[in-house]
Coordinates of C-alpha atoms and ligand atoms in Angstrom, one line a residue:
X53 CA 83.2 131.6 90.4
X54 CA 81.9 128.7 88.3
X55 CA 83.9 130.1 85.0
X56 CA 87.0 130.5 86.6
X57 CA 89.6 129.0 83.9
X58 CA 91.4 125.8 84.9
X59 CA 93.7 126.0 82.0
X60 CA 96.9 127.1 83.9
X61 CA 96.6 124.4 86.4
X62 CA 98.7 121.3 85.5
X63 CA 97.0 118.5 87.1
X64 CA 98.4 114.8 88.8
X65 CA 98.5 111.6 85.9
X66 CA 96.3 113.5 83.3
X67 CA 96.8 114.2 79.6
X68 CA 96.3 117.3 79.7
X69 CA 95.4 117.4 75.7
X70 CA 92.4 115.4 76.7
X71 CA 91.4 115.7 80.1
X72 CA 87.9 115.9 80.9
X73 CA 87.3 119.2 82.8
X74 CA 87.7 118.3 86.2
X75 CA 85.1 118.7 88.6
X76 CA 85.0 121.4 91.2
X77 CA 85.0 120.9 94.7
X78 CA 83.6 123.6 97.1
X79 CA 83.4 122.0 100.9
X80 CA 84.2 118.9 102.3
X81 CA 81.5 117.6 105.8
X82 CA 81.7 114.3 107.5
X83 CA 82.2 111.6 104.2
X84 CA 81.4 113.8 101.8
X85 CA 82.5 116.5 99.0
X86 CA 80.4 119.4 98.3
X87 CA 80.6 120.4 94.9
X88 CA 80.2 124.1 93.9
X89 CA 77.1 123.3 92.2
X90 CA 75.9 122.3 95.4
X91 CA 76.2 118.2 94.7
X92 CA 77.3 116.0 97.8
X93 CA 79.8 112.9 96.8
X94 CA 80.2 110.5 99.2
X95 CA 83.7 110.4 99.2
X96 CA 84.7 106.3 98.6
X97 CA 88.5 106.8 98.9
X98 CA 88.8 108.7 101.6
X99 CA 91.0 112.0 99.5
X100 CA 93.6 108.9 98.0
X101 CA 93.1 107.4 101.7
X102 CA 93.7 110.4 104.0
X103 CA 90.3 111.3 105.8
X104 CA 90.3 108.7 108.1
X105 CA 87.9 110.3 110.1
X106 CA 86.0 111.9 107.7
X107 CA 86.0 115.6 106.5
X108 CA 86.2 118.7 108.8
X109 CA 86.4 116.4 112.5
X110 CA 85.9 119.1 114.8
X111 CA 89.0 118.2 117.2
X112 CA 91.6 118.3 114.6
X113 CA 89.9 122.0 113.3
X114 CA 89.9 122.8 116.4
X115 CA 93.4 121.7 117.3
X116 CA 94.6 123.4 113.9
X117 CA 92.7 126.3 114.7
X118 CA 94.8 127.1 117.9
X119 CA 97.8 125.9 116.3
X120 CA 97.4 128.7 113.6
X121 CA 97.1 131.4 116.1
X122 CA 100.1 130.3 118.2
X123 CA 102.6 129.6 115.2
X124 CA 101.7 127.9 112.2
X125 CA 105.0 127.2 110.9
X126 CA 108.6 128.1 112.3
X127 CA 111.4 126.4 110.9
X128 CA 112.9 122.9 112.4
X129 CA 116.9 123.9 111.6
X130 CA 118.2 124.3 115.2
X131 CA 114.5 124.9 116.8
X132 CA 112.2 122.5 118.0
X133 CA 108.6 122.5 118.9
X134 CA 106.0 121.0 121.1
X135 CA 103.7 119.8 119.0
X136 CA 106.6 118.0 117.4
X137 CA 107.9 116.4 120.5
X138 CA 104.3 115.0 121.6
X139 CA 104.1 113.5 118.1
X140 CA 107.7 111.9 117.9
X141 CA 106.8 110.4 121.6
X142 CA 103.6 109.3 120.5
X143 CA 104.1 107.9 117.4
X144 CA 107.4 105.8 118.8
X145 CA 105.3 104.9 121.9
X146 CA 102.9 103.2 119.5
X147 CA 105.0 101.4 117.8
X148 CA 106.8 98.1 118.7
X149 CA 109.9 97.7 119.4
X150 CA 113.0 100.1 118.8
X151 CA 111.4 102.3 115.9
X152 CA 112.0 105.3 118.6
X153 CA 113.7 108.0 116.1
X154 CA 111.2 110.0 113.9
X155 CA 112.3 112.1 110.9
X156 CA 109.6 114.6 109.9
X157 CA 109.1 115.1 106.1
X158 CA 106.1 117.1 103.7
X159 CA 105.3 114.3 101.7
X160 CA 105.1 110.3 101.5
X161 CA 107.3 110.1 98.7
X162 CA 110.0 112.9 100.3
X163 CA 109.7 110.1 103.7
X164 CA 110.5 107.2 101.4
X165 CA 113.4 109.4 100.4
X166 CA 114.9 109.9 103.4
X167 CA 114.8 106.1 104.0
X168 CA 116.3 105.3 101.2
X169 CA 119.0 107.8 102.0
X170 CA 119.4 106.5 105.4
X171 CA 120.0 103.0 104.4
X172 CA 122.4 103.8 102.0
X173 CA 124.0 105.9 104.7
X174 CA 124.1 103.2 107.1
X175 CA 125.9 101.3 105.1
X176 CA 128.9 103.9 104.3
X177 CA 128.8 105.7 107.7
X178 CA 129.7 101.4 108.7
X179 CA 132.5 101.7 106.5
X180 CA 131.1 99.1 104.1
X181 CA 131.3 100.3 100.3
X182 CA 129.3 99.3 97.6
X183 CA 125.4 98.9 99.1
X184 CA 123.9 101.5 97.2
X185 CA 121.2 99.3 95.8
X186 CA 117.6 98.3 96.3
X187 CA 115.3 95.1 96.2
X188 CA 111.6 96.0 95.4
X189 CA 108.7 94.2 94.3
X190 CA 106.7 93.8 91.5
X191 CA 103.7 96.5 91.6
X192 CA 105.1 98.3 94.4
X193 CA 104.7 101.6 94.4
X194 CA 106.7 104.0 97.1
X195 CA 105.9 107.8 95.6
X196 CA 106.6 109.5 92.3
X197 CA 110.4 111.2 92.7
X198 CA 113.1 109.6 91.4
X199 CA 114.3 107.5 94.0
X200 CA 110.7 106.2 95.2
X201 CA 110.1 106.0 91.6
X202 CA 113.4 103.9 90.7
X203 CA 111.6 100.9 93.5
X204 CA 108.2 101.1 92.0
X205 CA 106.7 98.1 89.7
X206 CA 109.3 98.2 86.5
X207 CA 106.2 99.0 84.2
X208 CA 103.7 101.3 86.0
X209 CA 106.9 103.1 87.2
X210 CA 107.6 103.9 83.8
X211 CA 111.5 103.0 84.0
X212 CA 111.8 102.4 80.4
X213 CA 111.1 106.1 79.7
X214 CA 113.6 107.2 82.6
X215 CA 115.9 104.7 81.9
X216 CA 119.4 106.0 82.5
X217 CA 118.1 108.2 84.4
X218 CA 116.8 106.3 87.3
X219 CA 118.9 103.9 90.2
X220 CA 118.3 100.3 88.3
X221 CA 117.1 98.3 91.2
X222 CA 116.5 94.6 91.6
X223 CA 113.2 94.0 91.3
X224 CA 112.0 90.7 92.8
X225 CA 108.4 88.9 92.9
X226 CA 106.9 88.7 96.3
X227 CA 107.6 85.4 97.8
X228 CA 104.0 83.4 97.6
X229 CA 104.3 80.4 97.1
X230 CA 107.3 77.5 95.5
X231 CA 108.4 79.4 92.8
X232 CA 108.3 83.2 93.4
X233 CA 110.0 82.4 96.7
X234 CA 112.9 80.7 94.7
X235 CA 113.4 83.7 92.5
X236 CA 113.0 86.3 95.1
X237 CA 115.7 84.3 97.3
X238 CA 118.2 83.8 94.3
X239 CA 117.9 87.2 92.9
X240 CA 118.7 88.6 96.7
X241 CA 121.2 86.4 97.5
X242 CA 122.7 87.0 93.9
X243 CA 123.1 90.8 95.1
X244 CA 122.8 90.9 98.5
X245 CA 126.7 92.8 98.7
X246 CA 125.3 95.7 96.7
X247 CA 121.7 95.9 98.3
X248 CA 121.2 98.9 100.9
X249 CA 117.9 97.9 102.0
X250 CA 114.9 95.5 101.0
X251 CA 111.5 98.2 100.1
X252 CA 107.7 96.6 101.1
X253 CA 104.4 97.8 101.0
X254 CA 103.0 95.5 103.9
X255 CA 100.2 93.8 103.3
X256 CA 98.9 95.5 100.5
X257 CA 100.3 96.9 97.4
X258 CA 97.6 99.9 96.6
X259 CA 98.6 102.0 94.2
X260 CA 100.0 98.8 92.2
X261 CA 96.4 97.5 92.2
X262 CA 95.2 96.8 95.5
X263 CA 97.6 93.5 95.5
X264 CA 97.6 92.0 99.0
X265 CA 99.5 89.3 100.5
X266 CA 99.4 87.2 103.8
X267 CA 101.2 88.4 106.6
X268 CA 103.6 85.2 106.3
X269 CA 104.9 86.7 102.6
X270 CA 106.1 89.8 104.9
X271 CA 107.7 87.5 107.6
X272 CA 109.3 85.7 104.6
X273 CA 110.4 88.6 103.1
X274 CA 111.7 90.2 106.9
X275 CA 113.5 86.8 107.6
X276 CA 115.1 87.0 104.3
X277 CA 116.6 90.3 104.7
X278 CA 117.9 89.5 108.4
X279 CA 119.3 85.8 106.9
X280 CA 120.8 88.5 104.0
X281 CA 122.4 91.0 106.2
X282 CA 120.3 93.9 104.4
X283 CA 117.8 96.3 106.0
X284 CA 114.0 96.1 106.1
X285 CA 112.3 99.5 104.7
X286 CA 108.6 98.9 104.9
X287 CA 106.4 101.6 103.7
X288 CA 103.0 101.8 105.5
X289 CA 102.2 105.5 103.7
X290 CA 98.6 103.9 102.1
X291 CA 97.9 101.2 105.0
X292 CA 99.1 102.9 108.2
X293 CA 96.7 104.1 111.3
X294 CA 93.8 101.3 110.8
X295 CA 93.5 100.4 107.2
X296 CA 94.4 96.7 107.3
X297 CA 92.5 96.4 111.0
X298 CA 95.3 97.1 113.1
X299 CA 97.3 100.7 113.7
X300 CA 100.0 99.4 111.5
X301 CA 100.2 96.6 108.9
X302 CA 103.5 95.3 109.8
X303 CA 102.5 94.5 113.3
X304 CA 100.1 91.5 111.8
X305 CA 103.5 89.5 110.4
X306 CA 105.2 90.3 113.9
X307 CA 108.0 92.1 112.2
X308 CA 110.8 94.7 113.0
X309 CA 111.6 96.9 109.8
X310 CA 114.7 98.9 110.5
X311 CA 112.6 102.1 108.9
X312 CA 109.6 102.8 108.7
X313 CA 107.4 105.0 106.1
X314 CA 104.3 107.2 107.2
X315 CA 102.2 109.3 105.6
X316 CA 98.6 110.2 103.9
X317 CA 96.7 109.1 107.2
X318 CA 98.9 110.8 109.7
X319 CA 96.9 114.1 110.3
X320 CA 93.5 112.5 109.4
X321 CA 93.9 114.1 105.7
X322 CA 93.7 117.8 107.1
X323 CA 97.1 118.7 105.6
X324 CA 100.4 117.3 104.8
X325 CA 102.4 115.5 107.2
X326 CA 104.9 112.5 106.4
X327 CA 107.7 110.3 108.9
X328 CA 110.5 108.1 108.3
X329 CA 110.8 106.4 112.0
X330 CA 114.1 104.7 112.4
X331 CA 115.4 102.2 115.0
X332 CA 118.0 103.2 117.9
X333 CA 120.6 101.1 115.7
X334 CA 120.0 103.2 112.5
X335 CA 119.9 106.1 114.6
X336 CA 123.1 105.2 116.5
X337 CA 124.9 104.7 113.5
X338 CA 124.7 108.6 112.5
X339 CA 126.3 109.3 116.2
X340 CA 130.2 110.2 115.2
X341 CA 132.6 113.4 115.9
X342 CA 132.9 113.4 112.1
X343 CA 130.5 115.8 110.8
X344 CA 129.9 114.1 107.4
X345 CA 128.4 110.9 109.0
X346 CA 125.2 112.7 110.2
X347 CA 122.1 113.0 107.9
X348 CA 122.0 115.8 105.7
X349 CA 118.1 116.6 105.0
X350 CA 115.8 118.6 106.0
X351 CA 112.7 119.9 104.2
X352 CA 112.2 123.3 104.6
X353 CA 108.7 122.7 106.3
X354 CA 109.9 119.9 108.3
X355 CA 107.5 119.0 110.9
X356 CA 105.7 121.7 110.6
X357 CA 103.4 122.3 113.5
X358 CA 100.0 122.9 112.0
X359 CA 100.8 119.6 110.2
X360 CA 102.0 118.1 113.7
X361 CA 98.8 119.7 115.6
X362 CA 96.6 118.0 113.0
X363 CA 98.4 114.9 113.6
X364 CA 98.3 114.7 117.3
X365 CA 94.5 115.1 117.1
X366 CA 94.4 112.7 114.7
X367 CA 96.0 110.4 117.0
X368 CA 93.7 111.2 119.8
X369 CA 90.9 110.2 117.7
X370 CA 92.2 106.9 117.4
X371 CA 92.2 106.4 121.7
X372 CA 89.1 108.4 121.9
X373 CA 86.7 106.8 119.3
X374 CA 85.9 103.3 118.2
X375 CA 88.4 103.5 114.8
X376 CA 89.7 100.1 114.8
X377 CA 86.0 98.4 115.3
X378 CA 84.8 100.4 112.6
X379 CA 87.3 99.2 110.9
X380 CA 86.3 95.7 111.4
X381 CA 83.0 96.9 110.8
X382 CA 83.5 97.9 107.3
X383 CA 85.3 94.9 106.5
X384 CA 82.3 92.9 107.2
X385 CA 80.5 95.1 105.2
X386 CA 82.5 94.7 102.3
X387 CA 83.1 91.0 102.5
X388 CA 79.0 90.2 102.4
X389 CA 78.3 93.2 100.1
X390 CA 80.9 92.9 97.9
X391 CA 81.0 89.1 97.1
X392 CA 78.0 88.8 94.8
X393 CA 80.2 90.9 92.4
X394 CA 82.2 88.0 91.8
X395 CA 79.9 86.6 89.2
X396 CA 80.0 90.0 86.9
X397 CA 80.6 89.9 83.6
X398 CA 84.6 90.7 83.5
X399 CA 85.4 90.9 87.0
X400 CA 88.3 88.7 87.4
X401 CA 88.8 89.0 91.4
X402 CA 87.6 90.2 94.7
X403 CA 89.6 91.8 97.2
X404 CA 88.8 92.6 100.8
X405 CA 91.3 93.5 103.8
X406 CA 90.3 95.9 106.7
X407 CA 88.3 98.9 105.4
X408 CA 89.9 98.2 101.9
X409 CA 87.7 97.0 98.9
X410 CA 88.5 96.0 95.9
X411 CA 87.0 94.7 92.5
X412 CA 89.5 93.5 89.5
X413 CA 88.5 93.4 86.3
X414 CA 89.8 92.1 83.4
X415 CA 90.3 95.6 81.1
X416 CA 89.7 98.9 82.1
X417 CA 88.1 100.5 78.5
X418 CA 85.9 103.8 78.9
X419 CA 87.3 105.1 82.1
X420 CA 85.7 108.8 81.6
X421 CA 82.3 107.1 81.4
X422 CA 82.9 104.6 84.4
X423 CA 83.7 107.7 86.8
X424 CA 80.8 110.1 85.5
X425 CA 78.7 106.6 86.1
X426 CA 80.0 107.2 89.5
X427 CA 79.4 110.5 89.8
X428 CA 76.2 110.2 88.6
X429 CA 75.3 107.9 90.9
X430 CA 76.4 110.4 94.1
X431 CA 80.1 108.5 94.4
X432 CA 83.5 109.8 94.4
X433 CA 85.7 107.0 93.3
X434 CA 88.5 106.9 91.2
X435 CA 89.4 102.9 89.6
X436 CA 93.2 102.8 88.4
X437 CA 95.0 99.9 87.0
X438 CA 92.1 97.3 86.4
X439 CA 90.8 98.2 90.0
X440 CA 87.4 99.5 91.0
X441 CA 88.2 99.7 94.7
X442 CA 86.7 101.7 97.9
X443 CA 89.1 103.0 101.2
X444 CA 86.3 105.1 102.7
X445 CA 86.7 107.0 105.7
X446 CA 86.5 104.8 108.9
X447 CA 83.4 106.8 110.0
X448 CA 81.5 106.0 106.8
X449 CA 77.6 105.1 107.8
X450 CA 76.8 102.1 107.0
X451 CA 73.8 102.8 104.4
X452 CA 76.5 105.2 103.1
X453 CA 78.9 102.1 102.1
X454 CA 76.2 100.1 100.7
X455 CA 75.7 103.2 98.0
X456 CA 79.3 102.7 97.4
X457 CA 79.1 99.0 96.8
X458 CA 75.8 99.5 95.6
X459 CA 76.7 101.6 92.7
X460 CA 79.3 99.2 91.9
X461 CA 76.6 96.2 91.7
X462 CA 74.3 98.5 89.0
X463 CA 77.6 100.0 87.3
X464 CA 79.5 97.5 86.5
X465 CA 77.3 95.0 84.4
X466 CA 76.7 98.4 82.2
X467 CA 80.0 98.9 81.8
X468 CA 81.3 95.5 81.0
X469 CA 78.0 95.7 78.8
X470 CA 79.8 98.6 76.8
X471 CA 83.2 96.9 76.4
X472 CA 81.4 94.3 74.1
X473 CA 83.4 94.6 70.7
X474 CA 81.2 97.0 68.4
X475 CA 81.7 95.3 65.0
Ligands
PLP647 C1 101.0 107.6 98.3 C2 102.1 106.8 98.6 C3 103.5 107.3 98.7 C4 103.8 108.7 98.3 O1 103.2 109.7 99.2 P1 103.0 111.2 98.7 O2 102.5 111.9 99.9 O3 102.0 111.1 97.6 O4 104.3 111.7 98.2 C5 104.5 106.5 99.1 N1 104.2 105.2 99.4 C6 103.0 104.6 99.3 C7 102.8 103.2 99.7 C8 101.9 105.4 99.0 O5 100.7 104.9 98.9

């Protein structure tokens, strides 16, 4: 199998003209990928932060496994399933407040869709014209269609080369401190008649660069939006089921978004499985005898129930097993282990929140040679934008995450080492 040609695949962010052959995974076990030359990785960003519980768990196999046999998909248009039921119930019985409608999507960036749709549609199905707008932050991120795109950080969502193309949205700083809070007020009050909905990642901005912010910027940014009159979309896709410490991120700022985005974490990274979970006044709002006022959507493998089986076990792992404590466990970890980092050559900032890690640095030059370093050194880890960071799985041993952070400690120096200008 090993020269099987990769050059019909087209693969995620890559160049193709220049991208390194990728490497080949066989098996996945516990916190680790299996390469098909045999090498384990210890896996330090948990499948871009799915495998909560590590790799293979043998209650979500064997919950897909009977899934499968039963019916792995049927479609959602005018049928319903069990396994869909028990995860709507679930999911809206763990979540505060009024978030008790759950829309089933494939993807995270398809869920932030449909939020984005609903707001809008809230708006007109109220009778009030002209909200078809949204205010985002700088390096947000929300998923790569158009829509979730057109919210993203102006430069990493690359809206100068879809410009025309994409919804222009108003794009406000998050509100830390004197100044940021003044411009994010006067740029939402300045368009708060043609704004829909106000977009957050809670708590942390990951894809953006592992940003994070207090839980009182969030209950700024919540109180704006209810001062406002404009809805609260918060996206939890890259933070939700334990990341930050608690089941969701929102819950630390004590705030009600009107919708709310899950994803990645939501089956445990065994498959594909998204939500946008809307409150009974969104919901209601849809209710009419006119036909045009309900929400027309529905992916064609909506809630489909292997997806949904995977999910439920995933959420049984959560009651049955110490998740959260390993969570605070790791951040512990991280916080003592990662620290000493701070004095690197070219590392500009530390990061730590729930079993999140992250390491700025001030360029990111020879990225090819900084992941085979990785690699080398028995790691899966893939630094974007300036961050070297770690999500592991929450099950990660503890000898396993000080390899992770380990690596990092021996890496780094030798990488900043290289970056010295070659005259
Ligand atoms: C990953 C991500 C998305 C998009 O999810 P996909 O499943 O990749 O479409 C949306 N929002 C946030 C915050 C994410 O991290």
């Amino acid at each position: 199998m090993a020269d099987l040609p990769t050059e019909h695949l087209w693969l995620p962010y890559a160049q193709m003209q220049k991208t390194p052959t990728p490497l080949r995974a066989a098996r996945t076990e516990g916190t680790r990928i299996f390469l098909d030359d045999g090498r384990p990785l210890i896996d330090a960003v948990s499948s871009w932060w799915t495998a909560c519980h590590g790799y293979n768990h043998p209650h979500i196999i064997d919950a897909m496994e009977r899934q499968l046999h039963a019916m792995p998909h049927v479609m959602f248009g005018g049928l319903v399933h069990e396994p869909a039921e028990y995860l709507a119930a679930r999911l809206t019985a763990m979540l505060p407040g009024p978030l008790a409608h759950v829309f089933f999507a494939d993807s995270g960036s398809v869920a932030v869709e449909v939020a984005m749709k609903m707001a809008v549609q809230v708006w007109i199905n109220r009778g009030v014209r002209g909200r078809t707008r949204f205010l985002s932050f700088r390096d947000g991120y929300n998923g790569d269609t158009l829509a979730a795109m057109s919210v993203a950080d102006p430069d990493e969502g690359m809206h100068a080369l879809f410009k025309g193309y994409l919804p222009e949205q108003v794009i406000a700083p998050l509100p830390r401190d004197a100044e940021t809070t003044a411009e994010f007020e006067r740029l939402l009050g300045e368009h708060a008649g043609e704004i829909a909905a106000i977009v957050i990642e809670p708590l942390v901005q990951c894809a953006g660069g592992m940003k994070m912010h207090a839980p009182e910027v969030l209950r700024a940014v919540a109180d704006a939006a209810r001062r406002n009159g404009v809805l609260l979309i918060c996206d939890e896709i890259a933070v939700n089921f334990g990341r930050t410490g608690t089941l969701f991120a929102h819950t630390q700022a004590g705030i009600a978004p009107d919708i709310l985005c899950l994803g990645k974490a939501l089956t445990g990274g065994a498959i594909n499985l998204a939500a946008t979970v809307a409150t009974s006044d969104v919901f209601d709002v849809f209710l009419s005898d006119d036909p045009q006022a309900a929400l027309m959507h529905g992916p064609t493998y909506m809630a489909n129930p292997l997806a949904c089986a995977a999910a439920n076990a995933s959420l049984d792992l959560f009651e049955t097993e110490p998740r959260l404590d390993q969570v605070s466990a790791i951040a512990a970890q991280l916080t003592r282990e990662l620290a000493p980092l701070a004095d690197l050559p070219g590392v500009v900032d530390i990061r730590i929140k729930g079993a999140i890690g992250a390491v700025e640095v001030n360029d990111l030059h020879d990225l090819d040679w900084l992941k085979a370093q990785f690699v080398e050194a028995g790691i899966w880890l893939r630094p974007f934008g300036k961050v070297i960071y770690t999500m592991p799985p929450f099950t990660i041993a503890s000898e396993d995450l000080s390899a992770i952070t380990g690596a990092m400690a021996d890496i780094l120096p030798r990488w900043a080492a290289r970056r010295e200008p070659k005259k």
